[in-house]
Amino acid sequence: MTMAEIFNSYMPAWMPDAVGYLAVAGLHCFLLINVVAVGALVFIWMERKVSGRIQDRLGPTRVGGAFGWLQGLADGIKLIAKEDVTPGQADRLLFKLAPYISFAASYTAFMALPFSNGWVAQSVNVGVFFILAVLGIEVFGVILAGYASGSKWSLFGCMREAAQVVSYEVPLGLCVVIPVLLSGTMNLVTIGNMQAGFFNNWWVFHDPFTFVVFWVYFTCAVASVNRAPFDLAEAESELVAGFHTEYSGLRWSVFFMAEYGSMFLVGGLAAILFFGGWNGPIPIFHMLGWTAPDAHPVLHYIANLFGCINFMTKASLAVIVMIWVRWTLPRLRIDQVMATCLKYCVPLAAICFLGVVGWSVLMQGVTPKGLDDGMGTGAVPAGNVRETWVVEEASAPAPEKESGPVALETASQGGER
């Protein structure tokens, strides 16, 4: 029973079911917007602290005590209070609309991202494809911002971003296909559950090719979210601030909320595809039986809660590594960015794909470790996954054949369609 159905069961009989679905949808939107907004505050503080430690300094220490915990909140208040300026040469409508298009793309992709077993706003059978497709729309906001600003620096920046994102989507898709191939499904909940057990059951340790392809994925993910050393769209050394040169105040902060949200998103996707998702390195709750279908609902909820914490920790670690890379490596030139994609990432991803296919054929019939160890993980061996809609369609009784005029009429209608 879904949450909306549970909500409607407590409502009066005269109240339509749409009320429950709207209420649950509003709750999901509220929770996800807080993940993006609060996450941006934390990651801004983390960006300054990590960069400070790398450069042998303290970072924020004045706001919120010795560790500067409230620095992100202080920055947010400052940006809200700043004047929102629109250049005279800008296209006013597109200029004001661009930040929200970027943010909407990053925010919408969170709908299909599971935070634990079953904890997802909208369970989609093609969740991997949905996230990559929606996340690619973010580039439209950058292009609109550069075009509508009426500045040549912003225009150069948005054109760089368009070329970069479109190019890196090819190796990124090849990298994502490999865990999908191993799992036999594009449902992110199923992919995460298949890696239940000890850490040696995570796809990143499945074979040498998946280990290599994770690093290719991480490189492409950093480029796709416009982070250094691939931040050519906002290169301050030659383009002032790139596509958001003319932005200030709240609209400028919306761009960065979208960027940090996308960083967490690709980090969470990496956690599900390669690092077991919400499953820890040691399956403590599986051993205790708290994840079993017949377990008490409270115990099941506690297991999912710790799974959510585990997942968010993995995604946050990915963001920390992205910040670490930004303050460690120098920015690449645009020709080096494109060469990294076309000369290295695409061939490596293709070779790893062929390697995983060959490895799976050679190891066919060998059950991965940790899947049938009696812990009740609910995982399914690779190659045996069938989507729910496929099972339902296959198990549904075949309709009886009609005869006579009705059958002729049905056949003629089908032929017309």
Tab-separated table of C-alpha atoms in Angstrom:
chain	number	residue	atom	x	y	z
A	1	MET	CA	0.000	0.000	0.000
A	2	THR	CA	1.409	3.385	-0.998
A	3	MET	CA	1.620	6.375	1.312
A	4	ALA	CA	-1.179	8.131	-0.573
A	5	GLU	CA	-3.475	5.117	-0.118
A	6	ILE	CA	-2.675	5.020	3.599
A	7	PHE	CA	-3.450	8.735	3.850
A	8	ASN	CA	-6.759	8.306	2.024
A	9	SER	CA	-7.784	5.437	4.300
A	10	TYR	CA	-7.963	7.878	7.238
A	11	MET	CA	-9.878	10.523	5.299
A	12	PRO	CA	-13.705	10.833	5.163
A	13	ALA	CA	-15.435	8.826	2.445
A	14	TRP	CA	-16.699	11.947	0.678
A	15	MET	CA	-13.163	13.307	0.156
A	16	PRO	CA	-11.720	12.443	-3.300
A	17	ASP	CA	-8.586	10.293	-3.536
A	18	ALA	CA	-6.787	13.100	-5.366
A	19	VAL	CA	-6.403	14.926	-2.039
A	20	GLY	CA	-4.202	12.150	-0.666
A	21	TYR	CA	-2.045	12.025	-3.770
A	22	LEU	CA	-1.614	15.813	-3.764
A	23	ALA	CA	-0.722	15.832	-0.067
A	24	VAL	CA	1.895	13.106	-0.490
A	25	ALA	CA	3.305	14.796	-3.598
A	26	GLY	CA	3.624	18.050	-1.655
A	27	LEU	CA	5.407	16.220	1.180
A	28	HIS	CA	7.861	14.650	-1.267
A	29	CYS	CA	8.541	18.028	-2.905
A	30	PHE	CA	9.128	19.624	0.507
A	31	LEU	CA	11.586	16.932	1.594
A	32	LEU	CA	13.518	17.036	-1.694
A	33	ILE	CA	13.752	20.837	-1.782
A	34	ASN	CA	15.277	20.701	1.699
A	35	VAL	CA	17.824	18.125	0.547
A	36	VAL	CA	18.950	20.505	-2.201
A	37	ALA	CA	18.763	23.761	-0.199
A	38	VAL	CA	20.214	22.516	3.096
A	39	GLY	CA	22.766	20.442	1.212
A	40	ALA	CA	23.927	23.586	-0.617
A	41	LEU	CA	24.456	25.394	2.712
A	42	VAL	CA	26.510	22.488	4.066
A	43	PHE	CA	28.538	22.062	0.884
A	44	ILE	CA	29.333	25.789	0.681
A	45	TRP	CA	30.756	25.617	4.196
A	46	MET	CA	32.560	22.405	3.271
A	47	GLU	CA	34.003	23.982	0.108
A	48	ARG	CA	35.587	26.763	2.134
A	49	LYS	CA	36.856	24.466	4.858
A	50	VAL	CA	38.374	21.931	2.457
A	51	SER	CA	39.987	24.645	0.342
A	52	GLY	CA	41.337	26.281	3.500
A	53	ARG	CA	42.902	23.056	4.740
A	54	ILE	CA	44.446	22.317	1.331
A	55	GLN	CA	45.942	25.840	1.252
A	56	ASP	CA	47.172	25.490	4.865
A	57	ARG	CA	44.755	27.984	6.405
A	58	LEU	CA	41.737	27.730	8.730
A	59	GLY	CA	38.851	28.735	6.508
A	60	PRO	CA	35.676	30.254	8.054
A	61	THR	CA	36.031	30.835	11.823
A	62	ARG	CA	34.032	34.004	12.566
A	63	VAL	CA	30.401	32.961	12.013
A	64	GLY	CA	29.076	30.101	14.117
A	65	GLY	CA	32.061	29.492	16.358
A	66	ALA	CA	35.554	28.206	15.707
A	67	PHE	CA	34.423	25.961	12.849
A	68	GLY	CA	32.279	28.574	11.087
A	69	TRP	CA	29.179	26.345	10.978
A	70	LEU	CA	26.875	29.249	10.081
A	71	GLN	CA	28.986	30.560	7.194
A	72	GLY	CA	26.611	29.092	4.575
A	73	LEU	CA	23.602	30.665	6.279
A	74	ALA	CA	25.393	34.019	6.469
A	75	ASP	CA	26.184	33.808	2.753
A	76	GLY	CA	22.528	33.049	1.989
A	77	ILE	CA	21.316	36.056	3.972
A	78	LYS	CA	23.875	38.266	2.224
A	79	LEU	CA	22.743	37.108	-1.244
A	80	ILE	CA	19.064	37.655	-0.418
A	81	ALA	CA	19.843	41.223	0.711
A	82	LYS	CA	21.888	42.092	-2.394
A	83	GLU	CA	20.368	44.065	-5.240
A	84	ASP	CA	19.139	41.983	-8.176
A	85	VAL	CA	20.463	43.767	-11.264
A	86	THR	CA	19.390	43.101	-14.860
A	87	PRO	CA	21.741	44.480	-17.565
A	88	GLY	CA	20.306	46.937	-20.016
A	89	GLN	CA	21.329	44.848	-23.057
A	90	ALA	CA	19.902	41.620	-21.646
A	91	ASP	CA	16.765	39.776	-22.720
A	92	ARG	CA	14.860	40.365	-19.488
A	93	LEU	CA	12.529	37.354	-19.661
A	94	LEU	CA	15.166	34.761	-20.557
A	95	PHE	CA	17.712	36.351	-18.221
A	96	LYS	CA	15.398	35.952	-15.231
A	97	LEU	CA	14.162	32.519	-16.281
A	98	ALA	CA	17.547	30.818	-16.878
A	99	PRO	CA	18.580	30.135	-13.229
A	100	TYR	CA	15.276	28.476	-12.435
A	101	ILE	CA	15.503	26.196	-15.488
A	102	SER	CA	18.895	24.945	-14.277
A	103	PHE	CA	17.598	24.448	-10.759
A	104	ALA	CA	14.401	22.739	-11.934
A	105	ALA	CA	16.412	20.172	-13.923
A	106	SER	CA	18.629	19.314	-10.939
A	107	TYR	CA	15.665	19.251	-8.546
A	108	THR	CA	13.442	17.120	-10.796
A	109	ALA	CA	16.096	14.413	-11.143
A	110	PHE	CA	15.878	13.821	-7.368
A	111	MET	CA	12.378	12.406	-7.869
A	112	ALA	CA	13.796	9.094	-9.125
A	113	LEU	CA	16.791	8.906	-6.749
A	114	PRO	CA	16.173	6.352	-3.947
A	115	PHE	CA	17.654	7.202	-0.550
A	116	SER	CA	17.009	3.746	0.878
A	117	ASN	CA	15.124	0.557	0.035
A	118	GLY	CA	11.767	1.920	-1.155
A	119	TRP	CA	12.479	5.481	0.013
A	120	VAL	CA	12.042	7.211	-3.332
A	121	ALA	CA	9.640	9.948	-4.370
A	122	GLN	CA	8.684	8.182	-7.606
A	123	SER	CA	9.796	4.632	-8.280
A	124	VAL	CA	10.615	4.481	-11.986
A	125	ASN	CA	11.539	1.287	-13.834
A	126	VAL	CA	13.959	3.299	-15.971
A	127	GLY	CA	15.323	5.415	-13.110
A	128	VAL	CA	18.889	5.503	-14.463
A	129	PHE	CA	17.740	6.764	-17.860
A	130	PHE	CA	15.374	9.283	-16.252
A	131	ILE	CA	18.072	10.851	-14.071
A	132	LEU	CA	20.615	11.159	-16.884
A	133	ALA	CA	18.019	12.568	-19.280
A	134	VAL	CA	16.665	15.175	-16.853
A	135	LEU	CA	20.116	16.129	-15.578
A	136	GLY	CA	21.161	16.905	-19.158
A	137	ILE	CA	18.439	19.560	-19.365
A	138	GLU	CA	20.394	21.711	-16.900
A	139	VAL	CA	22.634	22.875	-19.744
A	140	PHE	CA	19.667	24.726	-21.300
A	141	GLY	CA	19.596	27.076	-18.324
A	142	VAL	CA	23.304	27.805	-18.783
A	143	ILE	CA	22.858	28.443	-22.510
A	144	LEU	CA	19.915	30.768	-21.887
A	145	ALA	CA	21.870	32.641	-19.202
A	146	GLY	CA	24.841	33.210	-21.508
A	147	TYR	CA	22.722	34.185	-24.504
A	148	ALA	CA	20.328	36.447	-22.596
A	149	SER	CA	23.013	38.320	-20.636
A	150	GLY	CA	24.064	40.421	-23.621
A	151	SER	CA	27.749	39.872	-22.796
A	152	LYS	CA	30.367	38.235	-24.979
A	153	TRP	CA	32.024	36.642	-21.924
A	154	SER	CA	28.766	35.010	-20.921
A	155	LEU	CA	28.128	33.867	-24.488
A	156	PHE	CA	31.582	32.252	-24.744
A	157	GLY	CA	31.007	30.519	-21.420
A	158	CYS	CA	27.636	29.061	-22.350
A	159	MET	CA	28.951	27.773	-25.692
A	160	ARG	CA	31.790	26.008	-23.879
A	161	GLU	CA	29.314	24.448	-21.480
A	162	ALA	CA	27.102	23.224	-24.320
A	163	ALA	CA	30.033	21.559	-26.124
A	164	GLN	CA	31.368	20.057	-22.917
A	165	VAL	CA	28.116	18.598	-21.573
A	166	VAL	CA	26.985	17.175	-24.914
A	167	SER	CA	30.381	15.512	-25.418
A	168	TYR	CA	30.666	13.988	-21.940
A	169	GLU	CA	27.171	12.522	-22.045
A	170	VAL	CA	28.499	9.805	-24.407
A	171	PRO	CA	31.141	8.262	-22.084
A	172	LEU	CA	28.907	8.904	-19.073
A	173	GLY	CA	26.151	6.835	-20.662
A	174	LEU	CA	28.604	4.055	-21.521
A	175	CYS	CA	29.783	3.935	-17.904
A	176	VAL	CA	26.247	3.753	-16.543
A	177	VAL	CA	25.316	0.955	-18.951
A	178	ILE	CA	27.832	-1.403	-17.300
A	179	PRO	CA	26.097	-1.648	-13.858
A	180	VAL	CA	22.779	-1.836	-15.717
A	181	LEU	CA	24.157	-4.759	-17.749
A	182	LEU	CA	25.315	-6.549	-14.598
A	183	SER	CA	22.029	-5.947	-12.788
A	184	GLY	CA	19.719	-6.629	-15.712
A	185	THR	CA	17.532	-3.651	-14.822
A	186	MET	CA	17.444	0.164	-14.884
A	187	ASN	CA	15.450	0.323	-11.628
A	188	LEU	CA	17.754	1.973	-9.088
A	189	VAL	CA	16.055	0.309	-6.110
A	190	THR	CA	16.652	-3.124	-7.631
A	191	ILE	CA	20.274	-2.264	-8.503
A	192	GLY	CA	20.914	-1.175	-4.910
A	193	ASN	CA	19.266	-4.270	-3.415
A	194	MET	CA	21.279	-6.570	-5.670
A	195	GLN	CA	24.451	-5.380	-3.918
A	196	ALA	CA	23.227	-6.312	-0.448
A	197	GLY	CA	25.668	-8.256	1.663
A	198	PHE	CA	29.327	-7.603	2.362
A	199	PHE	CA	31.276	-4.906	0.519
A	200	ASN	CA	32.815	-7.462	-1.849
A	201	ASN	CA	29.360	-7.729	-3.424
A	202	TRP	CA	29.420	-4.094	-4.612
A	203	TRP	CA	29.612	-3.746	-8.382
A	204	VAL	CA	32.836	-1.729	-8.179
A	205	PHE	CA	34.555	-4.925	-6.960
A	206	HIS	CA	32.818	-7.236	-9.430
A	207	ASP	CA	35.800	-7.358	-11.802
A	208	PRO	CA	38.765	-5.158	-12.828
A	209	PHE	CA	36.760	-3.494	-15.590
A	210	THR	CA	34.021	-2.176	-13.278
A	211	PHE	CA	36.715	-0.783	-10.965
A	212	VAL	CA	38.278	1.130	-13.851
A	213	VAL	CA	34.955	2.285	-15.271
A	214	PHE	CA	33.992	3.850	-11.941
A	215	TRP	CA	36.892	6.293	-12.262
A	216	VAL	CA	35.891	7.041	-15.832
A	217	TYR	CA	32.343	7.674	-14.583
A	218	PHE	CA	33.624	9.961	-11.838
A	219	THR	CA	35.685	11.978	-14.327
A	220	CYS	CA	32.720	12.360	-16.676
A	221	ALA	CA	30.415	13.224	-13.765
A	222	VAL	CA	32.747	16.016	-12.631
A	223	ALA	CA	32.763	17.395	-16.176
A	224	SER	CA	28.983	17.079	-16.555
A	225	VAL	CA	28.306	19.193	-13.448
A	226	ASN	CA	30.804	21.859	-14.567
A	227	ARG	CA	33.305	21.441	-11.763
A	228	ALA	CA	37.047	22.105	-11.873
A	229	PRO	CA	39.245	21.157	-13.607
A	230	PHE	CA	36.456	21.157	-16.207
A	231	ASP	CA	34.786	24.482	-15.246
A	232	LEU	CA	35.513	26.168	-18.573
A	233	ALA	CA	32.057	27.761	-18.618
A	234	GLU	CA	32.986	30.004	-15.663
A	235	ALA	CA	36.727	30.412	-16.113
A	236	GLU	CA	37.595	33.591	-14.184
A	237	SER	CA	41.080	33.756	-15.722
A	238	GLU	CA	39.728	34.583	-19.190
A	239	LEU	CA	35.900	34.917	-19.000
A	240	VAL	CA	35.447	36.979	-15.797
A	241	ALA	CA	32.791	34.630	-14.349
A	242	GLY	CA	31.557	32.998	-17.537
A	243	PHE	CA	27.874	32.426	-18.070
A	244	HIS	CA	26.825	33.980	-14.729
A	245	THR	CA	28.974	37.135	-14.998
A	246	GLU	CA	25.949	39.433	-15.080
A	247	TYR	CA	24.035	37.692	-12.270
A	248	SER	CA	23.870	38.848	-8.676
A	249	GLY	CA	21.881	38.248	-5.530
A	250	LEU	CA	19.374	35.446	-5.269
A	251	ARG	CA	19.481	34.387	-8.936
A	252	TRP	CA	23.244	33.913	-8.700
A	253	SER	CA	22.723	31.653	-5.672
A	254	VAL	CA	20.121	29.580	-7.565
A	255	PHE	CA	22.808	28.620	-10.094
A	256	PHE	CA	25.024	27.353	-7.304
A	257	MET	CA	22.174	25.515	-5.608
A	258	ALA	CA	21.668	23.692	-8.919
A	259	GLU	CA	25.410	22.944	-9.142
A	260	TYR	CA	25.701	21.529	-5.636
A	261	GLY	CA	22.447	19.622	-6.084
A	262	SER	CA	23.816	18.045	-9.262
A	263	MET	CA	27.065	17.155	-7.490
A	264	PHE	CA	25.142	15.315	-4.781
A	265	LEU	CA	22.972	13.682	-7.437
A	266	VAL	CA	25.831	12.215	-9.493
A	267	GLY	CA	27.539	11.189	-6.245
A	268	GLY	CA	24.380	9.409	-5.114
A	269	LEU	CA	24.036	7.748	-8.510
A	270	ALA	CA	27.634	6.508	-8.216
A	271	ALA	CA	26.859	5.152	-4.745
A	272	ILE	CA	23.919	3.136	-6.087
A	273	LEU	CA	25.568	1.931	-9.284
A	274	PHE	CA	28.974	1.014	-7.851
A	275	PHE	CA	29.075	1.148	-4.030
A	276	GLY	CA	25.990	-0.718	-2.852
A	277	GLY	CA	23.695	2.283	-2.433
A	278	TRP	CA	22.222	2.190	1.085
A	279	ASN	CA	23.883	-1.153	1.911
A	280	GLY	CA	26.828	-0.857	4.263
A	281	PRO	CA	30.118	-2.727	3.968
A	282	ILE	CA	28.915	-5.113	6.704
A	283	PRO	CA	25.225	-6.184	6.497
A	284	ILE	CA	24.443	-5.729	10.199
A	285	PHE	CA	20.694	-5.204	9.808
A	286	HIS	CA	20.440	-8.126	7.396
A	287	MET	CA	22.135	-10.328	9.978
A	288	LEU	CA	19.706	-9.124	12.642
A	289	GLY	CA	16.768	-9.838	10.328
A	290	TRP	CA	15.429	-6.274	10.492
A	291	THR	CA	15.221	-6.013	6.700
A	292	ALA	CA	13.219	-9.228	6.245
A	293	PRO	CA	9.682	-8.829	4.812
A	294	ASP	CA	8.139	-10.295	7.982
A	295	ALA	CA	10.130	-8.029	10.337
A	296	HIS	CA	8.353	-5.587	12.633
A	297	PRO	CA	7.560	-2.273	10.843
A	298	VAL	CA	9.489	-0.266	13.455
A	299	LEU	CA	12.608	-2.411	12.999
A	300	HIS	CA	12.211	-2.210	9.228
A	301	TYR	CA	11.956	1.593	9.451
A	302	ILE	CA	15.104	1.813	11.616
A	303	ALA	CA	17.012	-0.336	9.105
A	304	ASN	CA	15.887	1.924	6.247
A	305	LEU	CA	16.782	5.030	8.265
A	306	PHE	CA	20.347	3.829	8.786
A	307	GLY	CA	20.427	2.855	5.105
A	308	CYS	CA	19.467	6.426	4.203
A	309	ILE	CA	22.243	7.792	6.429
A	310	ASN	CA	24.665	5.364	4.809
A	311	PHE	CA	23.611	6.470	1.311
A	312	MET	CA	23.861	10.186	2.098
A	313	THR	CA	27.303	9.641	3.638
A	314	LYS	CA	28.554	7.987	0.443
A	315	ALA	CA	27.097	10.761	-1.737
A	316	SER	CA	28.589	13.447	0.529
A	317	LEU	CA	32.007	11.784	0.347
A	318	ALA	CA	31.771	11.976	-3.439
A	319	VAL	CA	31.065	15.724	-3.146
A	320	ILE	CA	34.072	16.143	-0.834
A	321	VAL	CA	36.302	14.435	-3.403
A	322	MET	CA	34.969	16.784	-6.107
A	323	ILE	CA	35.822	19.757	-3.886
A	324	TRP	CA	39.226	18.253	-3.173
A	325	VAL	CA	39.901	17.859	-6.910
A	326	ARG	CA	38.892	21.463	-7.574
A	327	TRP	CA	41.475	22.866	-5.179
A	328	THR	CA	44.201	20.426	-6.209
A	329	LEU	CA	44.299	20.231	-10.014
A	330	PRO	CA	44.761	23.165	-12.421
A	331	ARG	CA	42.066	24.034	-14.938
A	332	LEU	CA	42.362	22.432	-18.356
A	333	ARG	CA	42.177	24.272	-21.660
A	334	ILE	CA	39.084	23.721	-23.793
A	335	ASP	CA	41.040	21.560	-26.264
A	336	GLN	CA	42.349	19.447	-23.378
A	337	VAL	CA	38.821	19.056	-22.013
A	338	MET	CA	37.538	17.757	-25.349
A	339	ALA	CA	40.606	15.529	-25.834
A	340	THR	CA	40.055	13.984	-22.395
A	341	CYS	CA	36.523	13.101	-23.437
A	342	LEU	CA	37.061	11.862	-26.992
A	343	LYS	CA	40.564	10.373	-26.770
A	344	TYR	CA	40.482	8.825	-23.311
A	345	CYS	CA	37.056	8.569	-21.635
A	346	VAL	CA	35.108	7.209	-24.616
A	347	PRO	CA	37.669	4.506	-25.585
A	348	LEU	CA	38.192	3.471	-21.949
A	349	ALA	CA	34.450	3.197	-21.327
A	350	ALA	CA	33.966	1.159	-24.511
A	351	ILE	CA	36.852	-1.187	-23.650
A	352	CYS	CA	35.521	-1.667	-20.117
A	353	PHE	CA	32.066	-2.412	-21.497
A	354	LEU	CA	33.467	-5.140	-23.757
A	355	GLY	CA	35.577	-6.433	-20.876
A	356	VAL	CA	32.592	-6.718	-18.543
A	357	VAL	CA	30.608	-8.532	-21.248
A	358	GLY	CA	33.473	-10.998	-21.728
A	359	TRP	CA	33.947	-11.431	-17.983
A	360	SER	CA	30.222	-12.113	-17.507
A	361	VAL	CA	30.263	-14.728	-20.281
A	362	LEU	CA	33.317	-16.465	-18.818
A	363	MET	CA	31.896	-16.391	-15.288
A	364	GLN	CA	28.371	-17.358	-16.351
A	365	GLY	CA	26.685	-19.572	-13.799
A	366	VAL	CA	28.877	-18.415	-10.916
A	367	THR	CA	26.714	-16.741	-8.255
A	368	PRO	CA	28.254	-13.510	-6.893
A	369	LYS	CA	29.360	-13.682	-3.271
A	370	GLY	CA	26.922	-12.583	-0.612
A	371	LEU	CA	23.730	-13.123	-2.625
A	372	ASP	CA	22.647	-16.503	-1.355
A	373	ASP	CA	24.297	-16.545	2.065
A	374	GLY	CA	21.049	-17.071	3.953
A	375	MET	CA	20.898	-13.544	5.379
A	376	GLY	CA	17.604	-12.698	3.705
A	377	THR	CA	19.055	-9.844	1.705
A	378	GLY	CA	16.431	-10.174	-0.992
A	379	ALA	CA	19.071	-9.810	-3.670
A	380	VAL	CA	18.752	-11.621	-6.959
A	381	PRO	CA	21.717	-13.119	-8.861
A	382	ALA	CA	22.735	-11.232	-11.980
A	383	GLY	CA	20.797	-12.257	-15.062
A	384	ASN	CA	17.700	-13.370	-13.124
A	385	VAL	CA	16.109	-9.964	-12.688
A	386	ARG	CA	12.712	-9.376	-14.228
A	387	GLU	CA	10.910	-6.084	-13.937
A	388	THR	CA	7.570	-6.048	-12.126
A	389	TRP	CA	5.619	-4.993	-15.171
A	390	VAL	CA	7.174	-7.841	-17.200
A	391	VAL	CA	6.220	-10.401	-14.555
A	392	GLU	CA	2.675	-9.099	-14.336
A	393	GLU	CA	2.287	-9.120	-18.092
A	394	ALA	CA	3.665	-12.654	-18.375
A	395	SER	CA	1.513	-14.013	-15.540
A	396	ALA	CA	-1.710	-12.356	-16.700
A	397	PRO	CA	-4.157	-14.799	-18.303
A	398	ALA	CA	-4.406	-14.524	-22.047
A	399	PRO	CA	-7.726	-13.059	-23.235
A	400	GLU	CA	-10.131	-15.507	-24.749
A	401	LYS	CA	-10.474	-15.368	-28.484
A	402	GLU	CA	-13.770	-14.027	-29.692
A	403	SER	CA	-15.591	-15.331	-32.691
A	404	GLY	CA	-18.247	-14.007	-34.984
A	405	PRO	CA	-18.978	-10.399	-35.915
A	406	VAL	CA	-17.418	-9.023	-32.702
A	407	ALA	CA	-14.039	-10.613	-33.501
A	408	LEU	CA	-14.151	-9.278	-37.046
A	409	GLU	CA	-14.947	-5.797	-35.776
A	410	THR	CA	-12.109	-5.915	-33.198
A	411	ALA	CA	-9.639	-7.116	-35.850
A	412	SER	CA	-10.635	-4.339	-38.228
A	413	GLN	CA	-10.218	-1.710	-35.490
A	414	GLY	CA	-6.773	-3.091	-34.628
A	415	GLY	CA	-5.744	-2.950	-38.279
A	416	GLU	CA	-6.857	0.673	-38.523
A	417	ARG	CA	-4.819	1.599	-35.468
